[in-house]
Short mmCIF file of C-alpha atoms in Angstrom, two decimals:
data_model
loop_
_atom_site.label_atom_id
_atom_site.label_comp_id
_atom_site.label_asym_id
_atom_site.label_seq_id
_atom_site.Cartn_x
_atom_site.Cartn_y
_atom_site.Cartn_z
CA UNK A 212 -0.33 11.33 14.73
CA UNK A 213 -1.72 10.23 11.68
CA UNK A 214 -4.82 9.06 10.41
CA UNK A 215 -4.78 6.96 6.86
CA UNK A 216 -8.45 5.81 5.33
CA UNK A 217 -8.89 3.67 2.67
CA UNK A 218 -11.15 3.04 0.11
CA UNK A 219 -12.08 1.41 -3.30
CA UNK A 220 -11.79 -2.70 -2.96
CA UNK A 221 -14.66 -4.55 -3.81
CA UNK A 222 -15.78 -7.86 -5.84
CA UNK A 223 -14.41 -8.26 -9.01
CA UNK A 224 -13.74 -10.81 -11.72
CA UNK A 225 -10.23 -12.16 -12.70
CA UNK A 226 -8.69 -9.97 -15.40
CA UNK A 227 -10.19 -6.72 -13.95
CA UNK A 228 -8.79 -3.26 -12.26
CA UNK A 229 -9.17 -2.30 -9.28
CA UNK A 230 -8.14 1.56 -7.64
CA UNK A 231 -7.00 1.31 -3.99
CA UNK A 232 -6.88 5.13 -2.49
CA UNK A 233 -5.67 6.05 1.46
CA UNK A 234 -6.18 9.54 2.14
CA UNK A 235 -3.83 10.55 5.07
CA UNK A 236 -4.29 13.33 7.31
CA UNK A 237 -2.75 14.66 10.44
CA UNK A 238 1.03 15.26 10.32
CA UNK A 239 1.32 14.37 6.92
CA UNK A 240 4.50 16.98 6.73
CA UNK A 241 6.11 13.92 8.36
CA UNK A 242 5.61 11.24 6.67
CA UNK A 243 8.63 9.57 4.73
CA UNK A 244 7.36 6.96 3.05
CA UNK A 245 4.18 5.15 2.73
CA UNK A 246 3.24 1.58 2.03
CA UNK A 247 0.48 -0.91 0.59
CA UNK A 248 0.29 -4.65 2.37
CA UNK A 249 -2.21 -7.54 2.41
CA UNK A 250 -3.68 -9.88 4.54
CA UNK A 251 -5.71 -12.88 3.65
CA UNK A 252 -7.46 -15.40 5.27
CA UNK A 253 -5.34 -17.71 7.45
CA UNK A 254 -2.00 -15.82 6.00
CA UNK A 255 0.73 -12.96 7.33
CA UNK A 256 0.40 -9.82 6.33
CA UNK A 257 2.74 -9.21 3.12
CA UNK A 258 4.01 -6.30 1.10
CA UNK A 259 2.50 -5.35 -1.86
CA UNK A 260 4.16 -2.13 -2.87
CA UNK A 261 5.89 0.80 -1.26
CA UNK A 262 6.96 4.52 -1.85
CA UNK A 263 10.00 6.15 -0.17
CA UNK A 264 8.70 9.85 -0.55
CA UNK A 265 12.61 11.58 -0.93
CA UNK A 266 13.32 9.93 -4.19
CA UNK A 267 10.14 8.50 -5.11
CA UNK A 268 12.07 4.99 -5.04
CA UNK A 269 8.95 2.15 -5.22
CA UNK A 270 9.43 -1.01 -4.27
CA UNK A 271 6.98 -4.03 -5.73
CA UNK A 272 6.70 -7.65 -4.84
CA UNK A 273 7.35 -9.85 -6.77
CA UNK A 274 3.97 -11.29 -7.76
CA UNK A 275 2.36 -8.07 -8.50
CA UNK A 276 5.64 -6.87 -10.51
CA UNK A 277 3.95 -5.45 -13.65
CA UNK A 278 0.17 -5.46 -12.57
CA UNK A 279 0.42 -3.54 -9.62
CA UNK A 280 1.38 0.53 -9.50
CA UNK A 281 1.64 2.59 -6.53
CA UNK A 282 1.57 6.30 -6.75
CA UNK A 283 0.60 9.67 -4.57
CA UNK A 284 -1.18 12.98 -5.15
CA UNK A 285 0.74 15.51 -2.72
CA UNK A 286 -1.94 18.16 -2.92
CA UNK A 287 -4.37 14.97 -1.92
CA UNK A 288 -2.38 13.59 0.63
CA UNK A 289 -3.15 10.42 -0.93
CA UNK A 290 -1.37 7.45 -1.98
CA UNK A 291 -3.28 5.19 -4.68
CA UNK A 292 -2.56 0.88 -5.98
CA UNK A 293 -3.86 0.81 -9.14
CA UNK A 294 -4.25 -2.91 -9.25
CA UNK A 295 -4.58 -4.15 -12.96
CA UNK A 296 -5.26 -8.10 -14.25
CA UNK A 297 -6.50 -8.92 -10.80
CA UNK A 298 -5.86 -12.81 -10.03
CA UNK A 299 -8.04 -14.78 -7.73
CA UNK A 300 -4.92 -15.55 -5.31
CA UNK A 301 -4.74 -11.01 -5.32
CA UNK A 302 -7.71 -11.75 -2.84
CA UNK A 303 -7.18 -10.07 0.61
CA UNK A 304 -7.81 -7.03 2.64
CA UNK A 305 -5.53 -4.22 1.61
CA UNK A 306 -4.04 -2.12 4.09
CA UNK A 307 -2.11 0.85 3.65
CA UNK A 308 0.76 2.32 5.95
CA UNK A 309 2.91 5.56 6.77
CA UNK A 310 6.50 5.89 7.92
CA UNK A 311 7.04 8.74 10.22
CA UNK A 312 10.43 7.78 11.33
CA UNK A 313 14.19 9.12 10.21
CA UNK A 314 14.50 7.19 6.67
CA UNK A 315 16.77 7.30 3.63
CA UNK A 316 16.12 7.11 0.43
CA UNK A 317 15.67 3.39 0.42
CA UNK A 318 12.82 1.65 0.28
CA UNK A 319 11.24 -0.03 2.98
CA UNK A 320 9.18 -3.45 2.62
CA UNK A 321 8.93 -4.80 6.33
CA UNK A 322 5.46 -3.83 8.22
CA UNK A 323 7.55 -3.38 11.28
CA UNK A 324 9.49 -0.44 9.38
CA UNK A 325 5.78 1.56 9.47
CA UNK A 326 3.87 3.28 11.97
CA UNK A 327 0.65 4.17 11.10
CA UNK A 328 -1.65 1.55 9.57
CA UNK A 329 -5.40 2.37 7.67
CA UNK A 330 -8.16 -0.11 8.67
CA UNK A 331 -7.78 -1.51 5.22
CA UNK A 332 -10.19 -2.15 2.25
CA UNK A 333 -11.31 -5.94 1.36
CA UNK A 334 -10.55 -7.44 -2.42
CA UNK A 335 -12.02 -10.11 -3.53
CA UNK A 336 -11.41 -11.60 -6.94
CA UNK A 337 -13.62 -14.35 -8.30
CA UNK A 338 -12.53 -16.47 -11.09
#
């Protein structure tokens, strides 16, 4: 079992940062790889960015290519999205998620290839 917690959304303007933080705990020895997704309003949920742990391979989509940086803090047990030049259509609640599962070094994008989700953080970006 594990438990993931997130924290730091909030209301900001367009152009802003934003530091996302889940804070796992549990059997964090397992997990292989964790993930950051997003849900808004009347939408699926969609990857943001993900983190195979083995290789530290990331993997970004494609609209938050160069804004968007995922990273972890072993001793923490957390996994942070910095989120930089925030966009109005960035607007969603952020949700973070661990795979426990055999992996291999690839990265992994699909929520059904996760098995613990946070209860997410909401972002909201005015412009």
């Amino acid at each position: 079992q594990v438990q993931l917690v997130e924290s730091g959304g909030g209301l900001v303007q367009a152009g802003a940062s934003l530091r996302l933080s889940c804070a796992a705990s549990g059997r964090t020895s397992s997990i292989n790889a964790m993930g950051w997704f997003r849900q808004a309003p009347g939408k699926e949920r969609e990857v943001v960015a993900t983190m195979t742990y083995s290789r530290g391979s990331t993997y970004y989509a494609d609209s938050v290519k160069g804004r968007f940086t995922i990273s972890r803090d072993n001793a923490k047990n957390t996994v942070y999205l910095q989120m930089n030049s925030l966009r109005p259509e960035d607007t969603a609640v952020y949700v973070c998620a661990a795979r426990l599962r055999p992996s291999s070094t690839r990265t992994y994008s699909s929520p059904y290839e996760y098995d613990y989700w946070g209860q997410g953080t909401q972002v909201t970006v005015s412009s």
